[in-house]
mmCIF file of C-alpha atoms in Angstrom:
data_model
loop_
_atom_site.group_PDB
_atom_site.id
_atom_site.type_symbol
_atom_site.label_atom_id
_atom_site.label_comp_id
_atom_site.label_asym_id
_atom_site.label_seq_id
_atom_site.Cartn_x
_atom_site.Cartn_y
_atom_site.Cartn_z
ATOM 1 C CA UNK A 286 53.048 96.645 140.479
ATOM 2 C CA UNK A 287 52.246 94.175 138.061
ATOM 3 C CA UNK A 288 51.379 95.799 134.782
ATOM 4 C CA UNK A 289 48.062 94.218 134.157
ATOM 5 C CA UNK A 290 46.579 95.967 137.365
ATOM 6 C CA UNK A 291 48.468 99.041 136.026
ATOM 7 C CA UNK A 292 45.991 101.699 134.550
ATOM 8 C CA UNK A 293 48.123 104.266 132.463
ATOM 9 C CA UNK A 294 46.287 107.730 132.019
ATOM 10 C CA UNK A 295 48.887 109.507 129.718
ATOM 11 C CA UNK A 296 50.670 107.468 127.070
ATOM 12 C CA UNK A 297 53.200 108.850 124.468
ATOM 13 C CA UNK A 298 54.013 106.720 121.277
ATOM 14 C CA UNK A 299 57.145 107.851 119.482
ATOM 15 C CA UNK A 300 57.642 107.019 115.724
ATOM 16 C CA UNK A 301 59.866 109.206 113.138
ATOM 17 C CA UNK A 302 59.440 107.682 109.849
ATOM 18 C CA UNK A 303 57.161 108.273 106.742
ATOM 19 C CA UNK A 304 53.305 108.459 106.148
ATOM 20 C CA UNK A 305 53.277 104.629 105.641
ATOM 21 C CA UNK A 306 55.049 103.878 108.756
ATOM 22 C CA UNK A 307 52.689 105.912 110.867
ATOM 23 C CA UNK A 308 49.488 104.219 109.449
ATOM 24 C CA UNK A 309 51.386 100.853 110.504
ATOM 25 C CA UNK A 310 51.444 101.956 114.169
ATOM 26 C CA UNK A 311 47.600 102.239 114.271
ATOM 27 C CA UNK A 312 46.721 98.626 115.413
ATOM 28 C CA UNK A 313 49.262 99.468 118.664
ATOM 29 C CA UNK A 314 47.148 102.578 119.072
ATOM 30 C CA UNK A 315 43.920 100.907 119.151
ATOM 31 C CA UNK A 316 45.120 98.137 121.356
ATOM 32 C CA UNK A 317 46.439 100.584 123.786
ATOM 33 C CA UNK A 318 43.070 102.488 123.795
ATOM 34 C CA UNK A 319 40.833 99.253 124.157
ATOM 35 C CA UNK A 320 42.954 98.067 127.119
ATOM 36 C CA UNK A 321 43.375 101.831 128.673
ATOM 37 C CA UNK A 322 40.032 103.254 127.350
ATOM 38 C CA UNK A 323 40.331 106.271 129.877
ATOM 39 C CA UNK A 324 43.843 106.829 128.616
ATOM 40 C CA UNK A 325 44.964 110.126 126.711
ATOM 41 C CA UNK A 326 47.339 108.709 123.982
ATOM 42 C CA UNK A 327 49.477 110.981 122.451
ATOM 43 C CA UNK A 328 52.125 110.615 119.389
ATOM 44 C CA UNK A 329 55.246 112.314 118.415
ATOM 45 C CA UNK A 330 56.159 112.119 114.808
ATOM 46 C CA UNK A 331 57.314 114.227 112.302
ATOM 47 C CA UNK A 332 55.287 116.987 111.376
ATOM 48 C CA UNK A 333 54.821 116.333 107.801
ATOM 49 C CA UNK A 334 53.322 113.055 108.552
ATOM 50 C CA UNK A 335 50.678 114.323 110.966
ATOM 51 C CA UNK A 336 48.070 114.525 108.340
ATOM 52 C CA UNK A 337 47.993 110.495 107.779
ATOM 53 C CA UNK A 338 46.630 110.249 111.508
ATOM 54 C CA UNK A 339 45.045 113.339 112.048
ATOM 55 C CA UNK A 340 41.449 112.012 111.903
ATOM 56 C CA UNK A 341 42.216 109.052 113.819
ATOM 57 C CA UNK A 342 39.723 109.184 117.046
ATOM 58 C CA UNK A 343 42.167 106.993 119.517
ATOM 59 C CA UNK A 344 44.779 109.801 119.571
ATOM 60 C CA UNK A 345 44.580 112.795 121.881
ATOM 61 C CA UNK A 346 47.324 115.052 120.502
ATOM 62 C CA UNK A 347 49.991 114.803 117.705
ATOM 63 C CA UNK A 348 53.302 116.329 118.542
ATOM 64 C CA UNK A 349 55.181 117.365 115.442
ATOM 65 C CA UNK A 350 58.763 118.061 115.029
ATOM 66 C CA UNK A 351 60.699 119.058 111.980
ATOM 67 C CA UNK A 352 62.484 116.307 109.767
ATOM 68 C CA UNK A 353 65.390 118.287 109.062
ATOM 69 C CA UNK A 354 67.145 121.380 110.854
ATOM 70 C CA UNK A 355 69.336 123.745 109.177
ATOM 71 C CA UNK A 356 71.928 123.126 111.751
ATOM 72 C CA UNK A 357 72.903 121.067 114.786
ATOM 73 C CA UNK A 358 72.179 124.177 116.940
ATOM 74 C CA UNK A 359 68.672 124.192 115.374
ATOM 75 C CA UNK A 360 68.304 120.546 115.882
ATOM 76 C CA UNK A 361 69.481 120.620 119.660
ATOM 77 C CA UNK A 362 67.271 123.804 120.062
ATOM 78 C CA UNK A 363 64.079 121.808 118.652
ATOM 79 C CA UNK A 364 64.876 119.004 120.758
ATOM 80 C CA UNK A 365 64.867 121.232 123.990
ATOM 81 C CA UNK A 366 61.499 122.647 123.049
ATOM 82 C CA UNK A 367 60.174 119.083 122.611
ATOM 83 C CA UNK A 368 61.171 117.802 125.795
ATOM 84 C CA UNK A 369 60.149 120.793 127.785
ATOM 85 C CA UNK A 370 56.556 120.195 126.176
ATOM 86 C CA UNK A 371 56.730 116.379 126.872
ATOM 87 C CA UNK A 372 57.760 116.748 130.574
ATOM 88 C CA UNK A 373 54.922 119.358 131.209
ATOM 89 C CA UNK A 374 52.354 116.261 130.024
ATOM 90 C CA UNK A 375 53.678 113.807 132.708
ATOM 91 C CA UNK A 376 53.357 110.808 130.726
ATOM 92 C CA UNK A 377 53.232 107.630 132.815
ATOM 93 C CA UNK A 378 54.087 105.387 129.880
ATOM 94 C CA UNK A 379 56.406 106.152 126.768
ATOM 95 C CA UNK A 380 56.447 103.521 123.917
ATOM 96 C CA UNK A 381 59.263 104.110 121.630
ATOM 97 C CA UNK A 382 59.085 102.789 118.036
ATOM 98 C CA UNK A 383 61.698 105.335 116.808
ATOM 99 C CA UNK A 384 65.710 104.432 116.236
ATOM 100 C CA UNK A 385 67.017 107.907 115.969
ATOM 101 C CA UNK A 386 69.788 108.111 118.535
ATOM 102 C CA UNK A 387 68.722 111.471 119.847
ATOM 103 C CA UNK A 388 65.252 109.867 120.953
ATOM 104 C CA UNK A 389 66.589 108.027 123.803
ATOM 105 C CA UNK A 390 68.191 110.780 125.724
ATOM 106 C CA UNK A 391 65.021 112.887 125.079
ATOM 107 C CA UNK A 392 63.038 110.062 126.483
ATOM 108 C CA UNK A 393 65.097 109.887 129.609
ATOM 109 C CA UNK A 394 64.615 113.693 130.039
ATOM 110 C CA UNK A 395 60.801 113.217 130.196
ATOM 111 C CA UNK A 396 60.973 111.771 133.681
ATOM 112 C CA UNK A 397 58.484 109.290 132.696
ATOM 113 C CA UNK A 398 58.346 106.341 135.197
ATOM 114 C CA UNK A 399 57.730 103.522 132.525
ATOM 115 C CA UNK A 400 59.680 103.561 129.401
ATOM 116 C CA UNK A 401 59.760 101.079 126.579
ATOM 117 C CA UNK A 402 61.518 100.785 123.165
ATOM 118 C CA UNK A 403 61.832 98.039 120.639
ATOM 119 C CA UNK A 404 65.417 96.647 120.398
ATOM 120 C CA UNK A 405 67.177 97.774 117.297
ATOM 121 C CA UNK A 406 70.620 95.867 116.244
ATOM 122 C CA UNK A 407 72.268 99.316 115.560
ATOM 123 C CA UNK A 408 71.422 100.613 118.960
ATOM 124 C CA UNK A 409 73.225 98.503 121.523
ATOM 125 C CA UNK A 410 75.285 101.214 123.532
ATOM 126 C CA UNK A 411 75.199 101.567 127.055
ATOM 127 C CA UNK A 412 73.901 104.872 126.744
ATOM 128 C CA UNK A 413 70.625 103.663 124.885
ATOM 129 C CA UNK A 414 70.205 100.727 127.243
ATOM 130 C CA UNK A 415 70.272 103.330 129.967
ATOM 131 C CA UNK A 416 67.741 105.541 128.886
ATOM 132 C CA UNK A 417 64.933 102.773 128.758
ATOM 133 C CA UNK A 418 63.286 100.812 131.437
ATOM 134 C CA UNK A 419 62.597 97.642 129.270
ATOM 135 C CA UNK A 420 64.062 97.126 125.730
ATOM 136 C CA UNK A 421 61.970 94.448 123.894
ATOM 137 C CA UNK A 422 63.086 92.239 121.239
ATOM 138 C CA UNK A 423 60.510 92.436 118.566
ATOM 139 C CA UNK A 424 58.456 89.432 116.949
ATOM 140 C CA UNK A 425 56.743 88.582 113.926
ATOM 141 C CA UNK A 426 57.054 88.709 110.117
ATOM 142 C CA UNK A 427 55.254 92.007 109.716
ATOM 143 C CA UNK A 428 56.132 95.362 110.793
ATOM 144 C CA UNK A 429 52.395 95.460 112.516
ATOM 145 C CA UNK A 430 53.376 92.454 114.497
ATOM 146 C CA UNK A 431 56.727 93.857 115.334
ATOM 147 C CA UNK A 432 55.020 97.008 116.493
ATOM 148 C CA UNK A 433 52.392 95.199 118.632
ATOM 149 C CA UNK A 434 55.131 92.961 120.221
ATOM 150 C CA UNK A 435 56.467 96.010 122.438
ATOM 151 C CA UNK A 436 53.570 95.410 124.577
ATOM 152 C CA UNK A 437 53.889 92.103 125.601
ATOM 153 C CA UNK A 438 55.410 93.186 128.906
ATOM 154 C CA UNK A 439 52.355 94.987 129.868
ATOM 155 C CA UNK A 440 50.338 91.889 130.039
ATOM 156 C CA UNK A 441 47.784 93.077 127.284
ATOM 157 C CA UNK A 442 44.329 91.093 127.078
ATOM 158 C CA UNK A 443 42.818 92.767 124.336
ATOM 159 C CA UNK A 444 44.738 92.866 120.909
ATOM 160 C CA UNK A 445 43.641 95.150 117.797
ATOM 161 C CA UNK A 446 45.218 93.926 114.868
ATOM 162 C CA UNK A 447 43.621 96.232 112.223
ATOM 163 C CA UNK A 448 45.351 99.344 110.557
ATOM 164 C CA UNK A 449 42.973 102.397 110.853
ATOM 165 C CA UNK A 450 42.652 105.138 108.398
ATOM 166 C CA UNK A 451 39.945 107.490 109.591
ATOM 167 C CA UNK A 452 38.552 110.303 107.556
ATOM 168 C CA UNK A 453 35.367 112.651 108.206
ATOM 169 C CA UNK A 454 32.355 112.610 106.072
ATOM 170 C CA UNK A 455 32.996 116.254 104.948
ATOM 171 C CA UNK A 456 35.782 114.706 102.953
ATOM 172 C CA UNK A 457 34.127 112.243 101.128
ATOM 173 C CA UNK A 458 31.415 114.916 100.501
ATOM 174 C CA UNK A 459 34.038 117.246 98.675
ATOM 175 C CA UNK A 460 35.497 114.345 96.786
ATOM 176 C CA UNK A 461 32.157 113.118 95.906
ATOM 177 C CA UNK A 462 31.084 116.575 94.677
ATOM 178 C CA UNK A 463 34.116 116.667 92.318
ATOM 179 C CA UNK A 464 33.311 113.208 90.976
ATOM 180 C CA UNK A 465 30.123 114.383 89.963
ATOM 181 C CA UNK A 466 31.543 117.448 88.231
ATOM 182 C CA UNK A 467 33.966 115.233 86.299
ATOM 183 C CA UNK A 468 31.211 112.603 85.475
ATOM 184 C CA UNK A 469 33.007 109.848 87.595
ATOM 185 C CA UNK A 470 30.902 109.242 90.340
ATOM 186 C CA UNK A 471 29.757 105.841 89.475
ATOM 187 C CA UNK A 472 32.279 102.582 89.341
ATOM 188 C CA UNK A 473 35.955 103.901 89.298
ATOM 189 C CA UNK A 474 39.385 102.398 90.358
ATOM 190 C CA UNK A 475 42.326 104.424 91.797
ATOM 191 C CA UNK A 476 45.747 104.027 90.640
ATOM 192 C CA UNK A 477 48.925 105.506 92.496
ATOM 193 C CA UNK A 478 51.880 105.062 90.070
ATOM 194 C CA UNK A 479 54.256 107.103 92.396
ATOM 195 C CA UNK A 480 56.364 106.386 95.397
ATOM 196 C CA UNK A 481 59.045 108.108 97.184
ATOM 197 C CA UNK A 482 62.025 106.507 95.559
ATOM 198 C CA UNK A 483 62.482 105.627 91.959
ATOM 199 C CA UNK A 484 63.340 101.951 92.845
ATOM 200 C CA UNK A 485 59.807 101.424 93.988
ATOM 201 C CA UNK A 486 58.148 102.598 90.847
ATOM 202 C CA UNK A 487 57.036 100.732 87.600
ATOM 203 C CA UNK A 488 57.169 101.797 84.362
ATOM 204 C CA UNK A 489 54.950 104.755 82.896
ATOM 205 C CA UNK A 490 54.195 102.667 79.560
ATOM 206 C CA UNK A 491 52.705 99.573 81.418
ATOM 207 C CA UNK A 492 50.688 101.554 83.745
ATOM 208 C CA UNK A 493 49.395 103.010 80.608
ATOM 209 C CA UNK A 494 48.462 99.693 79.194
ATOM 210 C CA UNK A 495 46.890 98.575 82.256
ATOM 211 C CA UNK A 496 44.936 101.585 82.165
ATOM 212 C CA UNK A 497 43.566 101.062 78.847
ATOM 213 C CA UNK A 498 42.871 97.426 79.355
ATOM 214 C CA UNK A 499 40.736 98.442 82.753
ATOM 215 C CA UNK A 500 38.891 101.136 80.945
ATOM 216 C CA UNK A 501 37.729 98.862 78.211
ATOM 217 C CA UNK A 502 35.499 97.231 80.959
ATOM 218 C CA UNK A 503 33.681 100.439 81.376
ATOM 219 C CA UNK A 504 35.360 101.578 84.718
ATOM 220 C CA UNK A 505 36.863 105.059 85.250
ATOM 221 C CA UNK A 506 40.653 105.306 86.085
ATOM 222 C CA UNK A 507 41.567 107.871 88.676
ATOM 223 C CA UNK A 508 45.158 108.651 89.163
ATOM 224 C CA UNK A 509 46.435 109.979 92.308
ATOM 225 C CA UNK A 510 49.848 111.102 93.485
ATOM 226 C CA UNK A 511 51.624 113.711 95.512
ATOM 227 C CA UNK A 512 52.052 117.317 94.804
ATOM 228 C CA UNK A 513 55.702 117.138 94.081
ATOM 229 C CA UNK A 514 57.136 118.090 90.299
ATOM 230 C CA UNK A 515 58.378 114.645 89.717
ATOM 231 C CA UNK A 516 55.098 113.101 90.650
ATOM 232 C CA UNK A 517 53.250 115.294 88.278
ATOM 233 C CA UNK A 518 55.399 114.567 85.759
ATOM 234 C CA UNK A 519 54.909 111.019 85.899
ATOM 235 C CA UNK A 520 51.098 111.244 86.079
ATOM 236 C CA UNK A 521 51.327 113.587 82.898
ATOM 237 C CA UNK A 522 53.567 111.215 81.229
ATOM 238 C CA UNK A 523 51.182 108.151 81.830
ATOM 239 C CA UNK A 524 48.094 109.964 80.802
ATOM 240 C CA UNK A 525 49.587 110.943 77.592
ATOM 241 C CA UNK A 526 50.447 107.359 76.860
ATOM 242 C CA UNK A 527 46.789 106.118 77.362
ATOM 243 C CA UNK A 528 44.525 105.717 74.300
ATOM 244 C CA UNK A 529 41.765 107.050 76.406
ATOM 245 C CA UNK A 530 43.291 109.514 79.287
ATOM 246 C CA UNK A 531 42.364 108.709 82.819
ATOM 247 C CA UNK A 532 41.267 111.302 85.458
ATOM 248 C CA UNK A 533 44.089 112.997 86.660
ATOM 249 C CA UNK A 534 42.460 115.865 88.318
ATOM 250 C CA UNK A 535 43.174 114.375 91.799
ATOM 251 C CA UNK A 536 46.522 114.058 91.464
ATOM 252 C CA UNK A 537 48.512 116.293 94.014
ATOM 253 C CA UNK A 538 45.383 118.185 95.221
ATOM 254 C CA UNK A 539 43.951 115.634 97.964
ATOM 255 C CA UNK A 540 44.812 115.842 101.419
ATOM 256 C CA UNK A 541 45.447 112.371 103.139
ATOM 257 C CA UNK A 542 41.878 112.215 104.819
ATOM 258 C CA UNK A 543 40.461 113.295 101.257
ATOM 259 C CA UNK A 544 42.531 110.566 99.533
ATOM 260 C CA UNK A 545 41.313 107.983 102.165
ATOM 261 C CA UNK A 546 37.773 108.889 101.139
ATOM 262 C CA UNK A 547 38.318 108.556 97.404
ATOM 263 C CA UNK A 548 40.380 105.291 97.908
ATOM 264 C CA UNK A 549 37.594 104.000 100.476
ATOM 265 C CA UNK A 550 34.579 104.256 97.684
ATOM 266 C CA UNK A 551 36.964 102.815 94.679
ATOM 267 C CA UNK A 552 36.371 99.286 93.412
ATOM 268 C CA UNK A 553 39.755 98.638 93.272
ATOM 269 C CA UNK A 554 43.190 100.049 94.334
ATOM 270 C CA UNK A 555 46.534 99.588 92.005
ATOM 271 C CA UNK A 556 49.832 100.955 93.307
ATOM 272 C CA UNK A 557 53.454 100.283 94.477
ATOM 273 C CA UNK A 558 54.914 100.206 97.940
ATOM 274 C CA UNK A 559 53.787 103.538 99.222
ATOM 275 C CA UNK A 560 51.432 105.455 101.891
ATOM 276 C CA UNK A 561 48.393 104.772 99.696
ATOM 277 C CA UNK A 562 48.919 101.315 99.295
ATOM 278 C CA UNK A 563 48.641 100.840 102.974
ATOM 279 C CA UNK A 564 45.701 103.272 103.104
ATOM 280 C CA UNK A 565 43.868 100.952 100.692
ATOM 281 C CA UNK A 566 44.592 97.909 103.076
ATOM 282 C CA UNK A 567 43.456 99.653 106.243
ATOM 283 C CA UNK A 568 39.981 100.961 104.269
ATOM 284 C CA UNK A 569 39.662 97.042 103.222
ATOM 285 C CA UNK A 570 39.727 98.341 99.504
ATOM 286 C CA UNK A 571 40.178 95.544 97.250
ATOM 287 C CA UNK A 572 44.164 95.939 95.884
ATOM 288 C CA UNK A 573 46.933 95.118 93.585
ATOM 289 C CA UNK A 574 50.223 96.228 94.755
ATOM 290 C CA UNK A 575 53.740 95.667 93.294
ATOM 291 C CA UNK A 576 57.069 95.332 95.121
ATOM 292 C CA UNK A 577 60.450 95.315 93.755
ATOM 293 C CA UNK A 578 63.769 95.065 95.921
ATOM 294 C CA UNK A 579 62.038 95.530 99.310
ATOM 295 C CA UNK A 580 60.986 92.965 101.981
ATOM 296 C CA UNK A 581 57.748 92.525 100.648
ATOM 297 C CA UNK A 582 56.833 89.923 103.488
ATOM 298 C CA UNK A 583 57.535 92.369 106.012
ATOM 299 C CA UNK A 584 56.045 95.582 104.103
ATOM 300 C CA UNK A 585 53.202 93.777 102.517
ATOM 301 C CA UNK A 586 49.512 95.468 102.658
ATOM 302 C CA UNK A 587 47.896 94.200 106.154
ATOM 303 C CA UNK A 588 45.056 92.946 104.147
ATOM 304 C CA UNK A 589 43.729 89.736 102.961
ATOM 305 C CA UNK A 590 41.764 91.157 99.930
ATOM 306 C CA UNK A 591 44.771 91.642 97.788
ATOM 307 C CA UNK A 592 46.834 90.356 95.013
ATOM 308 C CA UNK A 593 50.754 91.286 95.530
ATOM 309 C CA UNK A 594 52.992 90.930 92.504
ATOM 310 C CA UNK A 595 56.636 90.737 93.322
ATOM 311 C CA UNK A 596 59.634 91.436 90.893
ATOM 312 C CA UNK A 597 61.543 88.750 92.596
ATOM 313 C CA UNK A 598 59.257 86.068 91.245
ATOM 314 C CA UNK A 599 60.381 87.235 87.611
ATOM 315 C CA UNK A 600 64.038 88.005 88.282
ATOM 316 C CA UNK A 601 66.886 87.991 91.012
ATOM 317 C CA UNK A 602 66.574 91.113 93.187
ATOM 318 C CA UNK A 603 69.479 92.543 95.125
ATOM 319 C CA UNK A 604 69.462 92.465 99.211
ATOM 320 C CA UNK A 605 68.368 95.963 100.687
ATOM 321 C CA UNK A 606 72.426 96.816 101.289
ATOM 322 C CA UNK A 607 72.855 96.072 97.499
ATOM 323 C CA UNK A 608 69.960 98.368 96.185
ATOM 324 C CA UNK A 609 70.584 100.813 93.295
ATOM 325 C CA UNK A 610 68.045 103.562 94.404
ATOM 326 C CA UNK A 611 67.895 104.720 90.678
ATOM 327 C CA UNK A 612 67.009 101.615 88.956
ATOM 328 C CA UNK A 613 63.590 100.536 88.564
ATOM 329 C CA UNK A 614 63.486 96.817 89.599
ATOM 330 C CA UNK A 615 59.721 96.518 88.923
ATOM 331 C CA UNK A 616 60.497 96.817 85.309
ATOM 332 C CA UNK A 617 60.520 93.260 84.836
ATOM 333 C CA UNK A 618 56.937 92.879 85.839
ATOM 334 C CA UNK A 619 54.650 92.462 82.830
ATOM 335 C CA UNK A 620 51.728 94.620 82.131
ATOM 336 C CA UNK A 621 49.597 91.474 81.538
ATOM 337 C CA UNK A 622 49.859 90.242 84.686
ATOM 338 C CA UNK A 623 48.963 93.308 86.443
ATOM 339 C CA UNK A 624 45.706 93.518 84.178
ATOM 340 C CA UNK A 625 44.882 89.824 85.203
ATOM 341 C CA UNK A 626 45.500 90.513 88.747
ATOM 342 C CA UNK A 627 43.178 93.670 88.713
ATOM 343 C CA UNK A 628 40.516 91.823 86.571
ATOM 344 C CA UNK A 629 40.652 88.954 89.182
ATOM 345 C CA UNK A 630 40.118 91.216 92.231
ATOM 346 C CA UNK A 631 37.434 93.267 90.276
ATOM 347 C CA UNK A 632 35.440 89.627 89.397
ATOM 348 C CA UNK A 633 35.731 88.967 93.104
ATOM 349 C CA UNK A 634 34.564 92.106 94.472
ATOM 350 C CA UNK A 635 32.288 93.922 91.750
ATOM 351 C CA UNK A 636 30.358 93.089 88.590
ATOM 352 C CA UNK A 637 32.257 94.547 85.338
ATOM 353 C CA UNK A 638 30.831 94.743 82.111
ATOM 354 C CA UNK A 639 32.208 92.823 79.120
ATOM 355 C CA UNK A 640 35.061 94.423 77.521
ATOM 356 C CA UNK A 641 34.919 96.937 74.550
ATOM 357 C CA UNK A 642 38.230 95.434 73.102
ATOM 358 C CA UNK A 643 40.051 92.333 73.841
ATOM 359 C CA UNK A 644 43.016 92.102 75.748
#
C-alpha cells in the first residue's frame, strides 16, 4: 500500500540519548501527529530523560529504560521486559533514531509491520540491516533536519519544524511565587553556565564579569543548573566572583517543566551547549549561546532569535576525534563579546535602562 494512504494508529519513536537530544525530536513528533491526528504516538527513551518530554501533548506514553545496568544479565533482562511491553502495544509503525546496537534486534522482535531507521555509518552489518524494512540516509545540516528526513518515505504532506517544550501553567505559578518572594518577578535573564562535560563550559570569572555588566542595567540575573555536586560548585564559585551576587535559588531545584516556565518568562537566556539552550530556542526566548569544539552548525539552537558565539572564530578548535574532554575550549571567548551580544539581544527584544556603571 502506498504510504500516502496509510493511516497509522500506533507509532513508536525510539531515541536513546540525552535531554537536549530528546527535545530535538519534537518536530518529528509534531509532524507525525499533524499527519496522523488519530494516532497514538509513544516514545522509547532513557528514563532519566523523561521529564523534558513529560508535558508534550502529542505524546501518548513515554517508555523509559535505564541508561546503565549493573551487569550484562541485567541488561538482557531489561531488554526482554521492554520487548514484551512493546509487543503488547502492536505498533504499526516504528521509527528508529537510536544507534545502539541492541536496538535493532529489539525492534525486530516487536513484529511491527513497518520499521524504519536512520542510516548510521557505524551500523552497516547484515544483522542491523535485516532488522528494518527501510534504512533512510539522513539529510540536512542540522539534527532537526536529520530527524525529519526519516519521514521522506512516508510521503508526509504536513511538515512541522518547530521544537516544542511544553509545561503546565501550574509550573509557572510555582516559579512566579518564588520570584515574588525573591523580589525578582520583574525583568530578569537566565544564565545556565553548566554543561554535561567540561569541554563545553566557559570560565567562571568571565561569567561573573558578564553578570556584573548586565546587572548594571537594572536586570536581575538568575543562575540555573542541574542538582549535581559539580554544578552546584560552579554556581557557588560564579556567584562569589560577582560584585553583586546573582540569584542562585533555582540552581539545581527546578524540574524541567519548571525550568521551562522560568526560561519562557525571561528577557534573555545565556548559556553553553546544553539542554536548557535548546529549551530556550523552543520557547522562543532570545538567547546568546557559546560553542566550543562541537559542530555548532549541526547542534546550534533551532531558533533565529539568537547570537551564537563560536570559539573557532577566536582560535583553531580540534576535530571531534581529537577533543580533550577536560579542556575548556570556550576560554578564548572574551567576556566583553558575550556582554555585547547580550546587550544587542536585549536592545532588540526589550527596553533596558541606562547602565549604572560604564562597561
